[in-house]
PDB file of C-alpha atoms in Angstrom:
ATOM      1  CA  HIS A 977      -0.400  10.148  19.349  1.00 53.00           C
ATOM      2  CA  GLY A 978       0.967   7.403  16.964  1.00 51.00           C
ATOM      3  CA  ARG A 979       4.112   7.147  15.066  1.00 50.00           C
ATOM      4  CA  ARG A 980       4.482   9.395  12.388  1.00 49.00           C
ATOM      5  CA  ARG A 981       5.657   8.590   8.274  1.00 49.00           C
ATOM      6  CA  ARG A 982       6.607  11.453   5.873  1.00 49.00           C
ATOM      7  CA  THR A 983       5.645  10.656   3.095  1.00 44.00           C
ATOM      8  CA  ARG A 984       6.611  13.696   0.042  1.00 47.00           C
ATOM      9  CA  GLY A 985       5.286  16.467   2.085  1.00 49.00           C
ATOM     10  CA  MET A 986       3.013  14.746   4.003  1.00 47.00           C
ATOM     11  CA  ILE A 987       2.697  13.514   7.504  1.00 49.00           C
ATOM     12  CA  LEU A 988      -0.070  10.729   7.856  1.00 45.00           C
ATOM     13  CA  SER A 989      -0.674   9.128  11.352  1.00 51.00           C
ATOM     14  CA  ARG A 990      -0.772   5.281  11.948  1.00 54.00           C
ATOM     15  CA  PRO A 991      -4.367   5.065  12.392  1.00 52.00           C
ATOM     16  CA  LEU A 992      -5.140   7.701   9.607  1.00 47.00           C
ATOM     17  CA  ARG A 993      -3.147   4.964   7.217  1.00 51.00           C
ATOM     18  CA  TRP A 994      -4.982   2.033   8.357  1.00 48.00           C
ATOM     19  CA  ARG A 995      -8.267   3.844   7.766  1.00 54.00           C
ATOM     20  CA  CYS A 996      -7.338   4.803   4.538  1.00 48.00           C
ATOM     21  CA  ALA A 997      -5.991   1.076   3.697  1.00 51.00           C
ATOM     22  CA  ARG A 998      -9.481  -0.037   4.948  1.00 54.00           C
ATOM     23  CA  SER A 999     -11.890   1.969   2.748  1.00 51.00           C
ATOM     24  CA  LEU A1000      -9.508   1.010  -0.250  1.00 46.00           C
ATOM     25  CA  ARG A1001     -10.138  -2.558   0.172  1.00 52.00           C
ATOM     26  CA  ALA A1002     -14.379  -1.862   0.823  1.00 47.00           C
ATOM     27  CA  LEU A1003     -13.776  -0.165  -2.432  1.00 41.00           C
ATOM     28  CA  ARG A1004     -12.011  -2.944  -4.297  1.00 47.00           C
ATOM     29  CA  THR A1005     -14.845  -5.377  -2.859  1.00 43.00           C
ATOM     30  CA  ARG A1006     -18.071  -3.834  -3.692  1.00 43.00           C
ATOM     31  CA  ARG A1007     -19.697  -3.146  -6.744  1.00 41.00           C
ATOM     32  CA  SER A1008     -18.093  -0.205  -8.816  1.00 39.00           C
ATOM     33  CA  TRP A1009     -19.887   3.112  -9.749  1.00 40.00           C
ATOM     34  CA  VAL A1010     -19.482   5.491 -12.673  1.00 43.00           C
ATOM     35  CA  THR A1011     -21.017   8.685 -12.522  1.00 46.00           C
ATOM     36  CA  GLN A1012     -22.698  10.853 -15.273  1.00 50.00           C
ATOM     37  CA  SER A1013     -24.860  13.330 -16.453  1.00 50.00           C
ATOM     38  CA  ASN A1014     -28.763  13.063 -17.180  1.00 56.00           C
ATOM     39  CA  SER A1015     -30.589  15.218 -20.118  1.00 58.00           C
ATOM     40  CA  ASP A1016     -31.107  17.345 -17.229  1.00 63.00           C
ATOM     41  CA  GLY A1017     -27.330  18.251 -16.380  1.00 64.00           C
ATOM     42  CA  LYS A1018     -27.777  17.105 -12.584  1.00 63.00           C
ATOM     43  CA  PRO A1019     -25.312  13.936 -11.703  1.00 61.00           C
ATOM     44  CA  THR A1020     -26.762  10.459 -11.674  1.00 62.00           C
ATOM     45  CA  THR A1021     -24.734   6.985 -10.958  1.00 63.00           C
ATOM     46  CA  VAL A1022     -24.952   3.998 -12.624  1.00 58.00           C
ATOM     47  CA  PRO A1023     -23.239   0.412 -11.974  1.00 60.00           C
ATOM     48  CA  SER A1024     -19.988  -0.465 -13.920  1.00 65.00           C
ATOM     49  CA  PRO A1025     -20.184  -3.042 -16.307  1.00 61.00           C
ATOM     50  CA  PRO A1026     -19.608  -6.453 -14.951  1.00 61.00           C
ATOM     51  CA  PRO A1027     -16.564  -8.825 -15.330  1.00 67.00           C
ATOM     52  CA  ALA A1028     -15.461 -10.422 -17.852  1.00 59.00           C
ATOM     53  CA  SER A1029     -16.561 -13.361 -16.743  1.00 59.00           C
ATOM     54  CA  GLN A1030     -20.026 -12.488 -16.083  1.00 67.00           C
ATOM     55  CA  LEU A1031     -20.941 -11.474 -20.316  1.00 74.00           C
ATOM     56  CA  THR A1032     -22.420 -13.326 -22.252  1.00 86.00           C
ATOM     57  CA  LYS A1033     -20.795 -14.800 -25.140  1.00 94.00           C
ATOM     58  CA  LEU A1034     -22.105 -12.933 -28.552  1.00 96.00           C
ATOM     59  CA  VAL A1035     -22.685 -14.967 -31.492  1.00 97.00           C
ATOM     60  CA  LEU A1036     -23.310 -13.316 -34.707  1.00 98.00           C
ATOM     61  CA  VAL A1037     -25.188 -15.310 -37.204  1.00 98.00           C
ATOM     62  CA  VAL A1038     -26.806 -14.230 -40.371  1.00 98.00           C
ATOM     63  CA  ALA A1039     -29.743 -15.617 -42.723  1.00 98.00           C
ATOM     64  CA  VAL A1040     -32.130 -15.576 -45.661  1.00 98.00           C
ATOM     65  CA  ALA A1041     -35.492 -15.810 -46.643  1.00 98.00           C
ATOM     66  CA  LEU A1042     -35.232 -17.570 -49.935  1.00 98.00           C
ATOM     67  CA  ILE A1043     -38.745 -16.593 -51.841  1.00 97.00           C
ATOM     68  CA  ASP A1044     -39.905 -18.821 -54.916  1.00 97.00           C
ATOM     69  CA  ARG A1045     -42.120 -16.699 -56.636  1.00 95.00           C
ATOM     70  CA  SER A1046     -42.464 -18.752 -59.526  1.00 94.00           C
ATOM     71  CA  GLU A1047     -46.563 -19.475 -58.780  1.00 92.00           C
ATOM     72  CA  LEU A1048     -47.605 -16.040 -58.160  1.00 86.00           C
ATOM     73  CA  GLN A1049     -49.911 -16.521 -56.243  1.00 91.00           C
ATOM     74  CA  ASN A1050     -48.447 -19.243 -54.084  1.00 94.00           C
ATOM     75  CA  PRO A1051     -45.269 -18.096 -53.151  1.00 97.00           C
ATOM     76  CA  LYS A1052     -43.223 -20.326 -51.049  1.00 97.00           C
ATOM     77  CA  CYS A1053     -40.015 -19.681 -48.918  1.00 98.00           C
ATOM     78  CA  LEU A1054     -37.062 -22.406 -48.263  1.00 98.00           C
ATOM     79  CA  LEU A1055     -36.638 -23.995 -44.612  1.00 98.00           C
ATOM     80  CA  VAL A1056     -33.564 -26.050 -44.021  1.00 97.00           C
ATOM     81  CA  GLN A1057     -34.154 -29.038 -41.088  1.00 97.00           C
ATOM     82  CA  ARG A1058     -30.477 -28.807 -38.986  1.00 93.00           C
ATOM     83  CA  PRO A1059     -29.138 -32.695 -39.221  1.00 90.00           C
ATOM     84  CA  ALA A1060     -28.697 -34.808 -36.789  1.00 89.00           C
ATOM     85  CA  GLY A1061     -25.501 -34.293 -34.321  1.00 86.00           C
ATOM     86  CA  LYS A1062     -26.016 -30.393 -34.472  1.00 87.00           C
ATOM     87  CA  PRO A1063     -26.931 -28.493 -32.098  1.00 91.00           C
ATOM     88  CA  MET A1064     -30.870 -27.991 -32.097  1.00 94.00           C
ATOM     89  CA  ALA A1065     -30.868 -31.055 -34.588  1.00 93.00           C
ATOM     90  CA  GLY A1066     -34.541 -31.623 -36.477  1.00 95.00           C
ATOM     91  CA  LEU A1067     -35.642 -27.803 -36.036  1.00 96.00           C
ATOM     92  CA  TRP A1068     -36.292 -26.017 -39.091  1.00 97.00           C
ATOM     93  CA  GLU A1069     -34.464 -22.423 -39.838  1.00 97.00           C
ATOM     94  CA  PHE A1070     -33.766 -20.026 -42.539  1.00 98.00           C
ATOM     95  CA  PRO A1071     -30.510 -20.704 -43.787  1.00 97.00           C
ATOM     96  CA  GLY A1072     -27.564 -19.237 -43.628  1.00 97.00           C
ATOM     97  CA  GLY A1073     -25.070 -18.873 -40.563  1.00 97.00           C
ATOM     98  CA  LYS A1074     -22.205 -17.612 -38.498  1.00 97.00           C
ATOM     99  CA  VAL A1075     -20.530 -14.168 -39.720  1.00 98.00           C
ATOM    100  CA  GLU A1076     -16.438 -14.599 -39.602  1.00 97.00           C
ATOM    101  CA  SER A1077     -14.221 -12.104 -38.765  1.00 95.00           C
ATOM    102  CA  GLY A1078     -13.749  -9.324 -41.469  1.00 96.00           C
ATOM    103  CA  GLU A1079     -16.921  -9.619 -43.399  1.00 97.00           C
ATOM    104  CA  THR A1080     -20.409  -8.208 -43.357  1.00 96.00           C
ATOM    105  CA  PRO A1081     -23.343 -10.060 -42.903  1.00 97.00           C
ATOM    106  CA  GLU A1082     -24.369  -9.967 -46.754  1.00 97.00           C
ATOM    107  CA  LEU A1083     -20.433 -11.714 -47.719  1.00 96.00           C
ATOM    108  CA  ALA A1084     -20.774 -14.092 -45.201  1.00 98.00           C
ATOM    109  CA  LEU A1085     -24.488 -15.029 -45.973  1.00 97.00           C
ATOM    110  CA  ALA A1086     -23.458 -15.347 -50.421  1.00 97.00           C
ATOM    111  CA  ARG A1087     -20.487 -17.731 -48.580  1.00 98.00           C
ATOM    112  CA  GLU A1088     -22.808 -19.729 -46.289  1.00 97.00           C
ATOM    113  CA  ILE A1089     -25.191 -20.162 -49.515  1.00 98.00           C
ATOM    114  CA  LYS A1090     -22.803 -21.239 -51.743  1.00 98.00           C
ATOM    115  CA  GLU A1091     -21.526 -23.308 -49.192  1.00 97.00           C
ATOM    116  CA  GLU A1092     -24.805 -25.068 -47.849  1.00 96.00           C
ATOM    117  CA  LEU A1093     -27.114 -24.897 -50.901  1.00 98.00           C
ATOM    118  CA  GLY A1094     -24.796 -24.532 -54.094  1.00 98.00           C
ATOM    119  CA  VAL A1095     -26.582 -21.062 -55.068  1.00 98.00           C
ATOM    120  CA  LYS A1096     -25.420 -18.220 -55.990  1.00 97.00           C
ATOM    121  CA  VAL A1097     -27.073 -15.249 -54.398  1.00 96.00           C
ATOM    122  CA  ASN A1098     -26.808 -11.820 -55.787  1.00 92.00           C
ATOM    123  CA  VAL A1099     -25.447  -9.591 -52.780  1.00 91.00           C
ATOM    124  CA  GLU A1100     -27.005  -6.105 -53.986  1.00 91.00           C
ATOM    125  CA  ARG A1101     -30.476  -8.061 -54.699  1.00 90.00           C
ATOM    126  CA  MET A1102     -30.968  -8.761 -50.944  1.00 95.00           C
ATOM    127  CA  GLN A1103     -32.866  -6.956 -48.746  1.00 96.00           C
ATOM    128  CA  PRO A1104     -32.731  -6.729 -45.132  1.00 97.00           C
ATOM    129  CA  ILE A1105     -36.441  -7.217 -44.004  1.00 98.00           C
ATOM    130  CA  THR A1106     -35.432  -7.649 -39.899  1.00 98.00           C
ATOM    131  CA  PHE A1107     -33.489  -9.574 -37.401  1.00 98.00           C
ATOM    132  CA  ALA A1108     -33.569 -11.532 -34.146  1.00 98.00           C
ATOM    133  CA  SER A1109     -31.864 -10.717 -31.039  1.00 98.00           C
ATOM    134  CA  HIS A1110     -32.174 -14.018 -28.374  1.00 97.00           C
ATOM    135  CA  THR A1111     -30.276 -15.345 -25.286  1.00 96.00           C
ATOM    136  CA  TYR A1112     -29.834 -18.958 -25.161  1.00 95.00           C
ATOM    137  CA  GLU A1113     -28.221 -21.090 -21.945  1.00 92.00           C
ATOM    138  CA  SER A1114     -24.902 -20.262 -23.429  1.00 93.00           C
ATOM    139  CA  PHE A1115     -24.465 -17.842 -25.791  1.00 95.00           C
ATOM    140  CA  HIS A1116     -26.414 -14.571 -27.197  1.00 97.00           C
ATOM    141  CA  LEU A1117     -27.496 -15.117 -31.096  1.00 97.00           C
ATOM    142  CA  LEU A1118     -27.639 -11.608 -32.541  1.00 98.00           C
ATOM    143  CA  MET A1119     -29.148 -12.732 -36.643  1.00 98.00           C
ATOM    144  CA  PRO A1120     -30.047 -10.112 -39.178  1.00 98.00           C
ATOM    145  CA  LEU A1121     -32.443 -11.718 -41.827  1.00 98.00           C
ATOM    146  CA  PHE A1122     -32.360 -10.958 -45.357  1.00 98.00           C
ATOM    147  CA  ALA A1123     -35.001 -11.494 -48.039  1.00 98.00           C
ATOM    148  CA  ALA A1124     -34.200 -12.651 -52.143  1.00 97.00           C
ATOM    149  CA  ASP A1125     -36.040 -14.178 -54.736  1.00 96.00           C
ATOM    150  CA  GLU A1126     -33.104 -14.160 -56.988  1.00 95.00           C
ATOM    151  CA  TRP A1127     -30.319 -16.993 -57.463  1.00 97.00           C
ATOM    152  CA  GLU A1128     -28.172 -18.843 -59.650  1.00 97.00           C
ATOM    153  CA  GLY A1129     -28.003 -22.488 -59.655  1.00 97.00           C
ATOM    154  CA  GLU A1130     -29.801 -25.763 -58.227  1.00 96.00           C
ATOM    155  CA  LEU A1131     -30.486 -25.873 -54.977  1.00 96.00           C
ATOM    156  CA  LYS A1132     -28.782 -28.879 -52.835  1.00 96.00           C
ATOM    157  CA  PRO A1133     -28.414 -29.719 -49.811  1.00 96.00           C
ATOM    158  CA  LEU A1134     -24.924 -30.048 -49.125  1.00 95.00           C
ATOM    159  CA  GLU A1135     -24.507 -30.474 -45.646  1.00 92.00           C
ATOM    160  CA  GLY A1136     -27.424 -32.951 -45.076  1.00 89.00           C
ATOM    161  CA  GLN A1137     -30.270 -30.931 -44.289  1.00 94.00           C
ATOM    162  CA  THR A1138     -33.707 -31.462 -45.629  1.00 96.00           C
ATOM    163  CA  LEU A1139     -34.684 -28.110 -47.415  1.00 97.00           C
ATOM    164  CA  GLN A1140     -38.290 -27.915 -47.573  1.00 97.00           C
ATOM    165  CA  TRP A1141     -40.671 -24.864 -49.491  1.00 97.00           C
ATOM    166  CA  VAL A1142     -43.515 -23.538 -47.438  1.00 97.00           C
ATOM    167  CA  GLY A1143     -46.455 -21.263 -48.138  1.00 97.00           C
ATOM    168  CA  VAL A1144     -47.466 -18.648 -46.959  1.00 97.00           C
ATOM    169  CA  ASP A1145     -50.614 -20.168 -45.168  1.00 96.00           C
ATOM    170  CA  CYS A1146     -48.725 -23.134 -44.338  1.00 96.00           C
ATOM    171  CA  MET A1147     -45.957 -20.758 -42.307  1.00 96.00           C
ATOM    172  CA  ARG A1148     -48.567 -18.783 -41.114  1.00 94.00           C
ATOM    173  CA  ARG A1149     -50.566 -22.336 -39.132  1.00 94.00           C
ATOM    174  CA  LYS A1150     -47.515 -24.797 -39.131  1.00 95.00           C
ATOM    175  CA  ALA A1151     -44.302 -23.174 -38.056  1.00 95.00           C
ATOM    176  CA  GLY A1152     -43.397 -22.120 -34.567  1.00 94.00           C
ATOM    177  CA  GLY A1153     -42.228 -23.410 -31.181  1.00 91.00           C
ATOM    178  CA  ALA A1154     -41.627 -26.798 -30.258  1.00 87.00           C
ATOM    179  CA  GLU A1155     -45.371 -28.377 -30.169  1.00 91.00           C
ATOM    180  CA  ALA A1156     -45.612 -27.293 -33.814  1.00 95.00           C
ATOM    181  CA  GLU A1157     -45.918 -28.881 -37.090  1.00 95.00           C
ATOM    182  CA  ILE A1158     -43.008 -27.338 -38.240  1.00 97.00           C
ATOM    183  CA  PRO A1159     -40.841 -26.625 -35.011  1.00 97.00           C
ATOM    184  CA  MET A1160     -38.435 -23.615 -35.029  1.00 97.00           C
ATOM    185  CA  PRO A1161     -35.677 -22.792 -33.252  1.00 96.00           C
ATOM    186  CA  ALA A1162     -36.518 -19.759 -30.694  1.00 96.00           C
ATOM    187  CA  ALA A1163     -35.094 -17.293 -32.496  1.00 97.00           C
ATOM    188  CA  ASP A1164     -36.932 -17.711 -35.725  1.00 97.00           C
ATOM    189  CA  ILE A1165     -39.946 -18.130 -34.290  1.00 96.00           C
ATOM    190  CA  PRO A1166     -40.690 -14.231 -33.787  1.00 96.00           C
ATOM    191  CA  LEU A1167     -39.826 -13.717 -37.821  1.00 97.00           C
ATOM    192  CA  ILE A1168     -42.229 -15.176 -39.562  1.00 97.00           C
ATOM    193  CA  ASP A1169     -44.685 -12.592 -39.547  1.00 97.00           C
ATOM    194  CA  THR A1170     -42.115 -10.519 -41.408  1.00 97.00           C
ATOM    195  CA  VAL A1171     -41.138 -13.372 -43.554  1.00 98.00           C
ATOM    196  CA  VAL A1172     -44.947 -13.740 -43.989  1.00 97.00           C
ATOM    197  CA  THR A1173     -45.433 -10.103 -45.257  1.00 97.00           C
ATOM    198  CA  ALA A1174     -42.095 -10.755 -47.541  1.00 97.00           C
ATOM    199  CA  MET A1175     -43.922 -13.196 -49.367  1.00 96.00           C
ATOM    200  CA  ILE A1176     -46.846 -11.472 -50.371  1.00 94.00           C
ATOM    201  CA  GLY A1177     -45.020  -8.193 -51.296  1.00 88.00           C
ATOM    202  CA  GLU A1178     -46.698  -6.370 -48.638  1.00 66.00           C
ATOM    203  CA  SER A1179     -44.792  -3.228 -47.555  1.00 48.00           C
TER     204      SER A1179
END
Protein backbone atom coordinates (compact mmCIF):
# COMPACT_ATOMS: atom_id res chain seq x y z
CA HIS A 1 0.00 0.00 0.00
CA GLY A 2 1.15 3.57 -0.63
CA ARG A 3 1.65 6.03 2.17
CA ARG A 4 -1.56 7.33 3.65
CA ARG A 5 -2.53 10.84 4.75
CA ARG A 6 -5.17 11.59 7.39
CA THR A 7 -7.45 14.55 6.51
CA ARG A 8 -10.33 15.52 8.80
CA GLY A 9 -11.24 11.99 9.83
CA MET A 10 -10.66 10.46 6.35
CA ILE A 11 -7.72 8.39 5.21
CA LEU A 12 -6.93 8.63 1.49
CA SER A 13 -4.22 6.54 -0.06
CA ARG A 14 -1.86 8.37 -2.42
CA PRO A 15 -3.11 6.45 -5.54
CA LEU A 16 -6.69 7.42 -4.68
CA ARG A 17 -5.71 11.07 -4.29
CA TRP A 18 -4.03 10.95 -7.70
CA ARG A 19 -7.19 9.47 -9.31
CA CYS A 20 -9.36 12.17 -7.71
CA ALA A 21 -7.04 14.92 -8.97
CA ARG A 22 -7.07 13.48 -12.51
CA SER A 23 -10.88 13.34 -12.47
CA LEU A 24 -11.13 16.97 -11.37
CA ARG A 25 -8.75 18.07 -14.13
CA ALA A 26 -10.80 16.17 -16.70
CA LEU A 27 -14.00 17.83 -15.51
CA ARG A 28 -12.41 21.26 -15.80
CA THR A 29 -11.23 20.72 -19.36
CA ARG A 30 -14.38 19.26 -20.88
CA ARG A 31 -17.70 21.03 -21.42
CA SER A 32 -19.78 21.12 -18.26
CA TRP A 33 -23.36 19.92 -18.19
CA VAL A 34 -26.36 20.92 -16.11
CA THR A 35 -29.04 18.46 -14.99
CA GLN A 36 -32.64 19.62 -15.35
CA SER A 37 -36.07 18.01 -15.39
CA ASN A 38 -38.19 17.86 -18.52
CA SER A 39 -41.97 18.17 -18.70
CA ASP A 40 -42.35 14.51 -17.67
CA GLY A 41 -40.29 15.06 -14.54
CA LYS A 42 -37.46 12.91 -15.88
CA PRO A 43 -33.92 14.27 -15.50
CA THR A 44 -32.18 15.45 -18.63
CA THR A 45 -28.90 17.19 -19.31
CA VAL A 46 -28.29 20.37 -21.29
CA PRO A 47 -25.02 22.14 -22.09
CA SER A 48 -24.02 24.94 -19.77
CA PRO A 49 -23.80 28.47 -21.25
CA PRO A 50 -20.68 29.18 -23.33
CA PRO A 51 -17.86 31.20 -21.73
CA ALA A 52 -18.03 34.98 -21.95
CA SER A 53 -15.35 35.03 -24.64
CA GLN A 54 -17.72 33.19 -27.02
CA LEU A 55 -20.80 35.35 -26.43
CA THR A 56 -22.01 37.71 -29.16
CA LYS A 57 -22.39 41.38 -28.29
CA LEU A 58 -26.06 42.36 -28.15
CA VAL A 59 -26.93 45.80 -29.51
CA LEU A 60 -30.39 47.17 -28.67
CA VAL A 61 -31.67 49.82 -31.06
CA VAL A 62 -35.14 51.16 -31.83
CA ALA A 63 -36.66 52.47 -35.05
CA VAL A 64 -39.87 53.98 -36.36
CA ALA A 65 -41.87 53.89 -39.55
CA LEU A 66 -42.95 57.52 -39.88
CA ILE A 67 -46.06 57.44 -42.10
CA ASP A 68 -47.40 60.48 -43.96
CA ARG A 69 -51.15 60.17 -44.52
CA SER A 70 -51.72 63.63 -45.99
CA GLU A 71 -52.77 61.90 -49.24
CA LEU A 72 -55.33 59.37 -48.05
CA GLN A 73 -55.00 57.12 -51.09
CA ASN A 74 -51.22 57.36 -51.21
CA PRO A 75 -49.59 56.97 -47.77
CA LYS A 76 -45.82 57.26 -47.67
CA CYS A 77 -43.14 56.04 -45.27
CA LEU A 78 -39.92 57.86 -44.49
CA LEU A 79 -36.62 56.11 -45.20
CA VAL A 80 -33.23 57.55 -44.24
CA GLN A 81 -30.00 56.87 -46.11
CA ARG A 82 -26.97 56.24 -43.93
CA PRO A 83 -24.31 58.88 -44.68
CA ALA A 84 -20.78 58.22 -45.91
CA GLY A 85 -18.31 57.27 -43.21
CA LYS A 86 -20.77 55.26 -41.14
CA PRO A 87 -21.17 51.47 -41.12
CA MET A 88 -23.48 50.29 -43.92
CA ALA A 89 -23.18 53.69 -45.60
CA GLY A 90 -25.56 54.21 -48.52
CA LEU A 91 -28.23 51.81 -47.27
CA TRP A 92 -31.76 53.00 -46.56
CA GLU A 93 -33.32 52.33 -43.17
CA PHE A 94 -36.12 53.27 -40.82
CA PRO A 95 -34.93 56.18 -38.64
CA GLY A 96 -33.94 55.52 -35.04
CA GLY A 97 -30.91 54.69 -32.96
CA LYS A 98 -29.44 53.02 -29.89
CA VAL A 99 -31.29 52.63 -26.62
CA GLU A 100 -29.14 54.13 -23.87
CA SER A 101 -28.86 52.76 -20.35
CA GLY A 102 -31.96 53.57 -18.32
CA GLU A 103 -34.12 54.40 -21.35
CA THR A 104 -37.24 52.66 -22.55
CA PRO A 105 -37.40 52.02 -26.31
CA GLU A 106 -40.12 54.69 -26.64
CA LEU A 107 -38.12 57.39 -24.88
CA ALA A 108 -34.97 56.46 -26.79
CA LEU A 109 -36.87 56.75 -30.06
CA ALA A 110 -38.29 60.16 -29.17
CA ARG A 111 -34.77 61.38 -28.33
CA GLU A 112 -33.20 59.95 -31.49
CA ILE A 113 -35.88 61.39 -33.79
CA LYS A 114 -35.43 64.82 -32.21
CA GLU A 115 -31.65 64.63 -32.61
CA GLU A 116 -31.65 63.21 -36.14
CA LEU A 117 -34.71 64.80 -37.74
CA GLY A 118 -35.61 67.77 -35.54
CA VAL A 119 -39.20 66.73 -34.85
CA LYS A 120 -41.07 65.69 -31.74
CA VAL A 121 -43.02 62.45 -31.73
CA ASN A 122 -45.73 61.67 -29.19
CA VAL A 123 -44.56 58.60 -27.28
CA GLU A 124 -48.12 57.69 -26.32
CA ARG A 125 -49.24 57.70 -29.97
CA MET A 126 -46.51 55.37 -31.26
CA GLN A 127 -47.55 51.77 -31.87
CA PRO A 128 -45.14 48.79 -31.74
CA ILE A 129 -45.68 46.74 -34.89
CA THR A 130 -42.80 44.24 -35.14
CA PHE A 131 -39.14 43.73 -34.30
CA ALA A 132 -35.90 42.62 -35.92
CA SER A 133 -33.45 40.10 -34.49
CA HIS A 134 -30.44 39.72 -36.75
CA THR A 135 -26.84 38.56 -36.33
CA TYR A 136 -24.21 40.64 -38.07
CA GLU A 137 -20.52 39.73 -38.20
CA SER A 138 -19.51 41.37 -34.92
CA PHE A 139 -22.79 41.80 -33.01
CA HIS A 140 -26.41 40.74 -32.74
CA LEU A 141 -29.02 43.42 -33.36
CA LEU A 142 -32.34 43.52 -31.55
CA MET A 143 -34.61 46.28 -32.86
CA PRO A 144 -38.25 46.96 -31.93
CA LEU A 145 -40.03 48.87 -34.70
CA PHE A 146 -42.82 51.36 -34.03
CA ALA A 147 -45.23 53.14 -36.37
CA ALA A 148 -46.20 56.80 -36.01
CA ASP A 149 -48.26 59.12 -38.20
CA GLU A 150 -48.15 62.22 -36.00
CA TRP A 151 -45.22 64.49 -35.18
CA GLU A 152 -44.52 68.12 -34.45
CA GLY A 153 -42.10 70.24 -36.49
CA GLU A 154 -40.49 70.10 -39.90
CA LEU A 155 -38.41 67.06 -40.78
CA LYS A 156 -34.77 68.00 -41.42
CA PRO A 157 -31.69 65.78 -41.98
CA LEU A 158 -29.61 67.04 -39.05
CA GLU A 159 -26.87 64.38 -39.32
CA GLY A 160 -26.09 64.50 -43.03
CA GLN A 161 -28.65 61.88 -44.04
CA THR A 162 -30.71 61.81 -47.21
CA LEU A 163 -34.45 61.52 -46.69
CA GLN A 164 -36.90 59.77 -49.02
CA TRP A 165 -40.66 59.31 -48.82
CA VAL A 166 -41.63 55.91 -50.23
CA GLY A 167 -45.13 54.86 -51.26
CA VAL A 168 -46.69 51.43 -50.82
CA ASP A 169 -45.97 50.16 -54.34
CA CYS A 170 -42.44 51.50 -54.28
CA MET A 171 -41.80 49.91 -50.90
CA ARG A 172 -43.05 46.55 -52.18
CA ARG A 173 -41.20 46.58 -55.51
CA LYS A 174 -38.00 48.52 -54.92
CA ALA A 175 -36.96 48.06 -51.28
CA GLY A 176 -34.88 45.02 -50.44
CA GLY A 177 -31.35 43.63 -50.43
CA ALA A 178 -28.11 44.88 -51.92
CA GLU A 179 -29.33 44.50 -55.52
CA ALA A 180 -32.60 46.34 -54.94
CA GLU A 181 -33.27 49.86 -56.16
CA ILE A 182 -33.63 50.90 -52.52
CA PRO A 183 -31.09 48.70 -50.72
CA MET A 184 -31.66 48.24 -47.00
CA PRO A 185 -29.73 46.63 -44.11
CA ALA A 186 -30.33 42.91 -43.71
CA ALA A 187 -32.14 43.43 -40.40
CA ASP A 188 -34.66 45.82 -41.99
CA ILE A 189 -35.67 43.74 -45.00
CA PRO A 190 -38.00 41.29 -43.15
CA LEU A 191 -39.87 44.29 -41.72
CA ILE A 192 -41.04 45.64 -45.09
CA ASP A 193 -44.29 43.66 -45.32
CA THR A 194 -45.36 44.66 -41.82
CA VAL A 195 -44.61 48.32 -42.56
CA VAL A 196 -46.66 48.14 -45.77
CA THR A 197 -49.55 46.70 -43.76
CA ALA A 198 -49.27 49.59 -41.30
CA MET A 199 -49.17 52.08 -44.19
CA ILE A 200 -52.40 50.87 -45.75
CA GLY A 201 -54.08 50.52 -42.38
CA GLU A 202 -54.77 46.78 -42.35
CA SER A 203 -55.01 45.03 -38.99
